[in-house]
Coordinates of C-alpha atoms and ligand atoms in Angstrom, one line a residue:
X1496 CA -54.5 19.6 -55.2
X1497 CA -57.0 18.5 -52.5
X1498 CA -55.4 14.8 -52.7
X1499 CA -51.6 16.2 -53.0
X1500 CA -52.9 18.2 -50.0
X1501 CA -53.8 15.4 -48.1
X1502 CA -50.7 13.2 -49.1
X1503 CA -48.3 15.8 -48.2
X1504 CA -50.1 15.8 -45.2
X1505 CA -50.1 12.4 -44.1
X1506 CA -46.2 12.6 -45.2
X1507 CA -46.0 14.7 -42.7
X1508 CA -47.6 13.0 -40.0
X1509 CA -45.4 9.5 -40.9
X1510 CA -42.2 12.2 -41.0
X1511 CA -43.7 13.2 -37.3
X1512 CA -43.9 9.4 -36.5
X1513 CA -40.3 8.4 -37.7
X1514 CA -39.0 11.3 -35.9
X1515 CA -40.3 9.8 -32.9
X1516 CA -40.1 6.3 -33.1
X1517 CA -36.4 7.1 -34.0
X1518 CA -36.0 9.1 -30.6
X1519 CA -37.3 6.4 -29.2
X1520 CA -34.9 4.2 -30.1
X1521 CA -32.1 6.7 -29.2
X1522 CA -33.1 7.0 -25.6
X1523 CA -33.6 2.6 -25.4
X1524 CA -29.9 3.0 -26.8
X1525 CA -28.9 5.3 -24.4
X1526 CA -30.4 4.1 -21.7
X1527 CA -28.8 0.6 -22.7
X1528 CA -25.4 2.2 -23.0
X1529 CA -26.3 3.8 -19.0
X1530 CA -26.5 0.7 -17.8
X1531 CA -23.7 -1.2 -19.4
X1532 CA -21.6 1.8 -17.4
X1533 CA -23.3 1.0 -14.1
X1534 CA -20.5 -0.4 -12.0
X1535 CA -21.2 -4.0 -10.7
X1536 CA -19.4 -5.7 -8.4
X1537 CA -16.8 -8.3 -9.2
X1538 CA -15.8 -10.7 -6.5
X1539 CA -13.7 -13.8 -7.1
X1540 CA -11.9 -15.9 -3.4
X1541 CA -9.3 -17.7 -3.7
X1542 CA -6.9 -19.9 -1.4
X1543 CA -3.4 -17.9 -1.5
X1544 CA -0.7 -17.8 1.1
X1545 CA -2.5 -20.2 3.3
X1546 CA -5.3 -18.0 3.7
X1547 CA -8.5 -18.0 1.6
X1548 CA -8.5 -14.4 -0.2
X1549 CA -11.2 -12.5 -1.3
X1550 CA -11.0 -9.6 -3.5
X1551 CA -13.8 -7.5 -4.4
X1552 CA -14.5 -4.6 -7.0
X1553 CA -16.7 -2.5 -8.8
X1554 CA -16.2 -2.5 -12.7
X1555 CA -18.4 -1.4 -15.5
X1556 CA -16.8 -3.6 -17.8
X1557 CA -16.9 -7.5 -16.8
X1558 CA -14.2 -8.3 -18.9
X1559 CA -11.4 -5.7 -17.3
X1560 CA -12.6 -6.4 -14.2
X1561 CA -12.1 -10.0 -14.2
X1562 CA -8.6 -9.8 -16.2
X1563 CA -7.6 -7.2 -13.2
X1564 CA -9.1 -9.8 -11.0
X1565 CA -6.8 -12.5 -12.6
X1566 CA -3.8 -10.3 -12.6
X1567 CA -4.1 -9.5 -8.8
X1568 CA -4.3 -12.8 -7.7
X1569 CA -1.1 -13.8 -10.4
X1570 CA 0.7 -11.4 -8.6
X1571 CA 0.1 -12.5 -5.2
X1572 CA 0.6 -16.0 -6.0
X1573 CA 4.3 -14.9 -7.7
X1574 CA 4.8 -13.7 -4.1
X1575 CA 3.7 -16.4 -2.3
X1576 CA 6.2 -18.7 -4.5
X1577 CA 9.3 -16.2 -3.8
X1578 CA 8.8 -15.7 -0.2
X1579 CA 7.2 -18.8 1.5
X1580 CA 9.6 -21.0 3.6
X1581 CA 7.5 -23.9 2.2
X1582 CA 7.5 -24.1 -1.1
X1583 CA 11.2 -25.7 -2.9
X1584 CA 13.4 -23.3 -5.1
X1585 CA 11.8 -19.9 -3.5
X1586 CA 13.9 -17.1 -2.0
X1587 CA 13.0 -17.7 1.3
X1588 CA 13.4 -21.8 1.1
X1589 CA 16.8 -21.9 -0.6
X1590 CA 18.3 -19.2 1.6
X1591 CA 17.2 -21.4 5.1
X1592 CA 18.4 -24.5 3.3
X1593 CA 22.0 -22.7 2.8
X1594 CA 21.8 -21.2 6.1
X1595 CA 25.9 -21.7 7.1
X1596 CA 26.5 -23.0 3.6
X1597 CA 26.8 -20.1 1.1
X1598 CA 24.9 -16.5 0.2
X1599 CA 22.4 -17.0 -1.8
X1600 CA 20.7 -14.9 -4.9
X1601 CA 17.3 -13.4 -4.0
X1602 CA 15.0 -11.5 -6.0
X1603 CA 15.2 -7.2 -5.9
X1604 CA 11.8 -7.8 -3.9
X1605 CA 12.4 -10.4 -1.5
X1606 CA 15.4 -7.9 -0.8
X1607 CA 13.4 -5.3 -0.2
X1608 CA 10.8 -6.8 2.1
X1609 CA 13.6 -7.7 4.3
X1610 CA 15.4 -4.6 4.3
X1611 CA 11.9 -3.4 5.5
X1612 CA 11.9 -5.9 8.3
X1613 CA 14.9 -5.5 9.2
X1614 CA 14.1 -1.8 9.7
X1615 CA 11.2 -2.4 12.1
X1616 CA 13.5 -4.8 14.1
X1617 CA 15.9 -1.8 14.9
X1618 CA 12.5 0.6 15.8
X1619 CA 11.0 -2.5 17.6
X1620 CA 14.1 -3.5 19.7
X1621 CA 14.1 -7.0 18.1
X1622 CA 10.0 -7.1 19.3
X1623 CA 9.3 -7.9 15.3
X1624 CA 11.5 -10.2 13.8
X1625 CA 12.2 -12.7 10.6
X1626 CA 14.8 -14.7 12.6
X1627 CA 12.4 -16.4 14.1
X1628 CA 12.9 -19.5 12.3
X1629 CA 14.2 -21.9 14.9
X1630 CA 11.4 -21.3 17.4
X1631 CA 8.5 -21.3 14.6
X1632 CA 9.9 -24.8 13.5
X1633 CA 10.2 -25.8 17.0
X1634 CA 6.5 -24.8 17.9
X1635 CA 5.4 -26.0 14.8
X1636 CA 2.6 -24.0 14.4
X1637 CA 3.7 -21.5 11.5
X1638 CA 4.0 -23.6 8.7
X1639 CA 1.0 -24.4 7.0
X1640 CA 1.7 -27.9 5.7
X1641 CA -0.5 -30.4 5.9
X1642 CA 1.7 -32.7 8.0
X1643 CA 2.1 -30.2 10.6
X1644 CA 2.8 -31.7 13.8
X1645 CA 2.2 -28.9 16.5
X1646 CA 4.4 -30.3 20.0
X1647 CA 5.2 -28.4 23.2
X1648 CA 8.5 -28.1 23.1
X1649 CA 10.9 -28.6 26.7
X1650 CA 12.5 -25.3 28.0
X1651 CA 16.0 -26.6 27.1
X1652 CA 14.7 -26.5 23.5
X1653 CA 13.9 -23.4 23.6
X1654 CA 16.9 -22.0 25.1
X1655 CA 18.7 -24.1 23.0
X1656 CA 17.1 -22.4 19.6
X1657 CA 17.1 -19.0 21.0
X1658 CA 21.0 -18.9 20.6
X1659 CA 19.6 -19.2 16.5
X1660 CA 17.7 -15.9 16.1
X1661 CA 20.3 -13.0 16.0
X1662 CA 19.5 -11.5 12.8
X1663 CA 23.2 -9.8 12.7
X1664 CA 24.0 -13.2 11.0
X1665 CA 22.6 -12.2 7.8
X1666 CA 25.4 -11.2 5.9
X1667 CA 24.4 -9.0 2.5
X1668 CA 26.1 -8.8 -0.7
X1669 CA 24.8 -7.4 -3.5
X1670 CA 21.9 -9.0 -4.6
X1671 CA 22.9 -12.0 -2.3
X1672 CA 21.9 -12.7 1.3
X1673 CA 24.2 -15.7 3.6
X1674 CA 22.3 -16.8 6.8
X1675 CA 25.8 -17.4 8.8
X1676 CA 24.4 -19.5 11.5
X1677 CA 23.7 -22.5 10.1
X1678 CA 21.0 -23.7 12.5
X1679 CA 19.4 -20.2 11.8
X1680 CA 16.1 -19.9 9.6
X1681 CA 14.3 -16.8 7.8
X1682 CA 10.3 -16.1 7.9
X1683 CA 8.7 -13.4 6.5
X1684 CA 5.1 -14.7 8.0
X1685 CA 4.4 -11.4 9.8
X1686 CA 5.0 -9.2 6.7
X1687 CA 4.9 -10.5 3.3
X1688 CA 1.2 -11.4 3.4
X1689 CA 0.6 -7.9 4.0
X1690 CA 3.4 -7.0 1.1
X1691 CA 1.1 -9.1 -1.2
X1692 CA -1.9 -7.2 -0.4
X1693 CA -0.4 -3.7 -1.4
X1694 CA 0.4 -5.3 -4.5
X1695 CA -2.3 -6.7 -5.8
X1696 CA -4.0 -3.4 -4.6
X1697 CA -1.6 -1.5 -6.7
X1698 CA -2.3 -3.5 -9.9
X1699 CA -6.1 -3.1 -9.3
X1700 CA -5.7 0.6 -8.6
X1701 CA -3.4 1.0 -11.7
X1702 CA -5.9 -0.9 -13.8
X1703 CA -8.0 2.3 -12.7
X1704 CA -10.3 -0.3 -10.2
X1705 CA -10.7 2.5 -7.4
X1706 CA -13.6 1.3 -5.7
X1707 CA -13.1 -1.9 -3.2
X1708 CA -10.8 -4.0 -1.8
X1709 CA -8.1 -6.6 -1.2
X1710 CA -8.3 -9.1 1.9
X1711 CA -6.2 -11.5 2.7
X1712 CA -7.6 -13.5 5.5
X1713 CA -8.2 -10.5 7.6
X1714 CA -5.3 -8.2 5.8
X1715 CA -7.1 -5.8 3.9
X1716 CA -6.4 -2.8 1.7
X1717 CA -9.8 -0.8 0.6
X1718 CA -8.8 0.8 -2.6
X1719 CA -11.3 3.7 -2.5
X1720 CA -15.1 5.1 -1.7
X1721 CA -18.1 2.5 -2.8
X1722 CA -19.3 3.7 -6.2
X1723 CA -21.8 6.6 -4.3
X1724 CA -18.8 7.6 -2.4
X1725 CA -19.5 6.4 0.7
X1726 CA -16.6 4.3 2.9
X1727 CA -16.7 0.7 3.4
X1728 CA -17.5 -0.6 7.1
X1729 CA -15.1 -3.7 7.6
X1730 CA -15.5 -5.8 10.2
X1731 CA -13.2 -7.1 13.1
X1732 CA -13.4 -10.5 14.1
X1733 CA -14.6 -11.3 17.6
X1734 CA -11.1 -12.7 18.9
X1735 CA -12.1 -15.9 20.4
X1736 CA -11.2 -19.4 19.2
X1737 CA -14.2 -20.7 17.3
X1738 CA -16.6 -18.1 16.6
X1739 CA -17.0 -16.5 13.5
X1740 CA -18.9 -12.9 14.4
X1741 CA -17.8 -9.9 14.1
X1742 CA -16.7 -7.6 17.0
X1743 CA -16.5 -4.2 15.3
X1744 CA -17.0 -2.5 12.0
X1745 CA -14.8 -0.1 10.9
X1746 CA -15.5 2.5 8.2
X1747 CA -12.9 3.1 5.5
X1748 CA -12.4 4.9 2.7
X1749 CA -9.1 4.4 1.7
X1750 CA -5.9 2.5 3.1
X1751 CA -5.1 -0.7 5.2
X1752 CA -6.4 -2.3 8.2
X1753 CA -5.0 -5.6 9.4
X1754 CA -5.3 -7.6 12.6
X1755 CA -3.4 -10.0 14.7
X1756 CA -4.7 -12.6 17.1
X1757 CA -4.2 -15.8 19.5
X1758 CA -7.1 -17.4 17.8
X1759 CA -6.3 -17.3 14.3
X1760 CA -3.6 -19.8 14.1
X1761 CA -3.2 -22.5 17.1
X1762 CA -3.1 -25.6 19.0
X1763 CA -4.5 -26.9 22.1
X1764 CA -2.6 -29.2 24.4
X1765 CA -4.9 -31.8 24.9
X1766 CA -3.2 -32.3 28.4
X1767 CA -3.5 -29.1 29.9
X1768 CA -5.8 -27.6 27.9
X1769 CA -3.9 -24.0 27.1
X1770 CA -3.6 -22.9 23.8
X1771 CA -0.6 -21.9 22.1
X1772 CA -0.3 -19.6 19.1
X1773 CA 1.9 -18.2 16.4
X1774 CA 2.8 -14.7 17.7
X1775 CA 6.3 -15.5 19.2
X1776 CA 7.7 -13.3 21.9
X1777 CA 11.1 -13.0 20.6
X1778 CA 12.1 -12.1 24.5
X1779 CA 11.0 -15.7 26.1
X1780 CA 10.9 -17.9 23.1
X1781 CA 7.2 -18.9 23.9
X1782 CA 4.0 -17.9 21.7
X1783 CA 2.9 -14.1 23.4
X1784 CA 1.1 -14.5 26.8
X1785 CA 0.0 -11.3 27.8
X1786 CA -4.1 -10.0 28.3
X1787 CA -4.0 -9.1 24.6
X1788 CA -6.7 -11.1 22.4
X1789 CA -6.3 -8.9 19.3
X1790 CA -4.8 -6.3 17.4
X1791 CA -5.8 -4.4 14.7
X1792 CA -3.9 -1.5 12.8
X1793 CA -5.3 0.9 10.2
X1794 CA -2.1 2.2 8.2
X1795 CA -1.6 3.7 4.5
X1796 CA 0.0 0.5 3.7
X1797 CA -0.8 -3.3 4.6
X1798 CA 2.8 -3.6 4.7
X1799 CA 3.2 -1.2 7.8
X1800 CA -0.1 -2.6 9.1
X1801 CA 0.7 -6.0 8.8
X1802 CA 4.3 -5.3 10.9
X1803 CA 2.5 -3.2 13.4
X1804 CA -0.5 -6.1 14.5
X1805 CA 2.3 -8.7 15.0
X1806 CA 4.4 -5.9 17.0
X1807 CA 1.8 -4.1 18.9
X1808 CA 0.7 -7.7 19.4
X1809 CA 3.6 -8.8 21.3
X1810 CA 4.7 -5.7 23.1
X1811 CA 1.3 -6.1 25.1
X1812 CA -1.7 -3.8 25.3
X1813 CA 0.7 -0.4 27.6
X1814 CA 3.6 -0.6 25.9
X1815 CA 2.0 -1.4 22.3
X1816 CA -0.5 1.1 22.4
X1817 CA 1.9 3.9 23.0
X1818 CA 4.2 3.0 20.5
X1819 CA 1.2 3.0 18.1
X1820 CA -0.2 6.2 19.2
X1821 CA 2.9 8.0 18.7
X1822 CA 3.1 6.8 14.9
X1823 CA 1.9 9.5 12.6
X1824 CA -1.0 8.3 10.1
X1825 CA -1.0 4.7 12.0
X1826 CA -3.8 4.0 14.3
X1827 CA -4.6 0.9 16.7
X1828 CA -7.6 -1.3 18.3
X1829 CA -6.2 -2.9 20.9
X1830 CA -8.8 -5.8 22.6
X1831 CA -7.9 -7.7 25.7
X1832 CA -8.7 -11.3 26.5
X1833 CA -11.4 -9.4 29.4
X1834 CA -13.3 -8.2 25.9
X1835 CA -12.2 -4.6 26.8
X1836 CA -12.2 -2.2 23.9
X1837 CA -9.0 0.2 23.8
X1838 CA -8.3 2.6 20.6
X1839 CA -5.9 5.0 19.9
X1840 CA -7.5 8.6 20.0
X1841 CA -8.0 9.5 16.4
X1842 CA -10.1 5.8 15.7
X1843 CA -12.9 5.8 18.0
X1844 CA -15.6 7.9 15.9
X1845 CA -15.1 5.8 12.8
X1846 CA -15.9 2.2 14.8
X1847 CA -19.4 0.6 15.9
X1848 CA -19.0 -2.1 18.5
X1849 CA -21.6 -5.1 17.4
X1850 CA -20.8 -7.8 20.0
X1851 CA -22.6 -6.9 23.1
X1852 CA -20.1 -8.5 25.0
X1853 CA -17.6 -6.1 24.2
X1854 CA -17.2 -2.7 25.6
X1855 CA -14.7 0.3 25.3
X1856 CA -12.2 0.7 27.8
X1857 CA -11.1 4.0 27.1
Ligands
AMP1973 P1 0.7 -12.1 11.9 O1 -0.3 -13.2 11.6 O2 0.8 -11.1 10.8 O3 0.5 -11.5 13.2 O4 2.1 -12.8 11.9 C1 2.4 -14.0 12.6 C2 3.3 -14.8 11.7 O5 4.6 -14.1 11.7 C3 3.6 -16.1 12.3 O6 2.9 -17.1 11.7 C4 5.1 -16.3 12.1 O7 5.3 -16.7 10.7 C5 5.6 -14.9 12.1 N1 6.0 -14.4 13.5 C6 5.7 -14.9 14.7 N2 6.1 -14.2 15.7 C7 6.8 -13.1 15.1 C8 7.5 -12.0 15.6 N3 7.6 -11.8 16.9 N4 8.0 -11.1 14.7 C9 7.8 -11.3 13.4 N5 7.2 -12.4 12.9 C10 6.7 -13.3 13.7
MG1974 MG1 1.6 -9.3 10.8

């Protein structure tokens, strides 16, 4: 009985020890299963639409997050093949080369982001517009080929390809779009980057990817809150030509935020020194010359952003900074070649300055 006793009781004590050592294992299981859930963060840059793109999110599951990954960047570089003026057999390339010759077929997108632009050329009274082709080409500076061949052109030159920017001479029909003037061109520079980015958001965010963001060489959508809910502070480029430091950061939860300048695309005349960029005033024909150094628009969309820089842009730093502050949901940073700060009113508390140099204006 005694020994029974004392085997039943050191069955006992093993049961006692199984129990534990198999809760033991349960919580190393658990715990293993936490931390495969712990989001990490999945970043992957490429070069896309002449800019070098970085895209950036939290996943718990490698695997997803890179396909999503994969899938954005497929989708912007479907884009970039319908609407570049560059690249042979898109949208935007055969309709210039038929320009006076015959309507072409374009994709229900490429439609669409010109109905859009078209749009903000009514609001904008011609300030933003794709008809800029002739001057681009002339000025040389929009294109990014690699046997770009940036010139200054003569006045008469520009007068001359002024008379080719009057967007009434696209003629729609259907699913088909004829440029009637035949020395006219089509560039969707100042928007469809910015198109692209609300798309490849879109994927992301559809693929359930809600927590960081999309940016396109300074066109940026922020998908949602880092993973402990806080916003993301994004930084604004200190607008001068050759630095690389950042002027501002922004905090942002959700939405876009996109900025134009004189220093991100340019040439300097080796003559004279001046600089000349790629923000055309459609008004003189020459790259924007006003105090302005940069832009930059927060908006729901990159889209709308996107349109806005370029606009605010070339309306100037009065004019531009009314016509943003009386947009609903749309709010602007306005920075002048003096390195004077000026926001619209409902920005300010949500932006550090971090270049010393800079200072608000208002
Ligand atoms: P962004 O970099 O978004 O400010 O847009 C500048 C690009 O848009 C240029 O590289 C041109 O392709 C095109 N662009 C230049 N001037 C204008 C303008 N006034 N309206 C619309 N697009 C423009
Ligand atoms: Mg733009």
């Amino acid at each position: 009985m005694d020994i029974e006793g004392e085997v039943f009781i050191i069955r006992k004590f093993i049961n006692y020890k199984e129990k534990l050592f198999i809760l033991l294992i349960a919580l190393v299981l658990l715990l293993t299963a936490c931390s495969d859930s712990t989001p990490e963060l999945l970043r992957e840059t490429k070069f896309v639409l002449g800019t070098l793109g970085n895209i950036q999110i939290y996943s718990s599951s490698p695997k997803k997050g890179n396909e999503a990954l994969t899938s954005a960047y497929g989708r912007i570089t479907d884009i970039e093949n319908t609407m570049s003026t560059t690249i042979e057999n898109s949208d935007i390339y055969r309709l210039n080369a038929n320009a006076g010759v015959e309507a072409v077929e374009v994709s229900p997108e490429t439609l669409k982001v010109i109905h859009k632009a078209l749009d903000y050329y009514e609001v904008t009274n011609g300030t933003f517009s794709i008809g800029l082709g002739a001057l681009l080409d002339l000025w040389g500076i929009s294109k990014v080929t690699a046997d770009d061949t940036p010139k200054i052109p003569t006045e008469a030159e520009i007068e001359e390809a002024k008379n080719h920017v009057d967007l009434r001479n696209l003629e729609f029909k259907d699913s088909k779009i004829f440029i009637k003037d035949p020395n006219m061109t089509i560039d969707l520079g100042g928007i469809a980057k910015g198109y692209a980015v609300d798309e490849a958001a879109n994927i992301l965010q559809n693929s359930g990817f809600n927590s960081g963001f999309v940016d396109l060489g300074g066109d940026i959508y922020v998908l949602g809150p880092k993973p402990d809910g806080t916003p993301w502070k994004i930084g604004i480029q200190t607008p001068e030509i050759g630095t690389n430091t950042v002027m501002a950061g922004i905090e942002l939860t959700e939405g876009s935020i996109v900025t134009s300048g004189d220093y991100q695309r340019y040439f300097i005349d080796p003559k004279t020194g001046r600089h000349y960029h790629h923000i055309i005033n459609p008004a003189t024909g020459y790259p924007t010359d006003n105090n302005l150094a940069s832009v930059t628009i927060v908006a729901k969309t990159a889209l709308e952003a996107d349109i806005l820089s370029t606009t605010a842009f070339v309306m100037g730093l009065e004019e531009g900074l009314k016509f943003i502050e009386a947009l609903p949901g749309v709010e602007g940073i306005f920075v002048t070649k003096e390195k004077l700060v000026y926001t619209t009113s409902d920005v300010k508390d949500k932006i550090s300055l971090m270049n010393e140099a800079y200072q608000y204006a208002n």
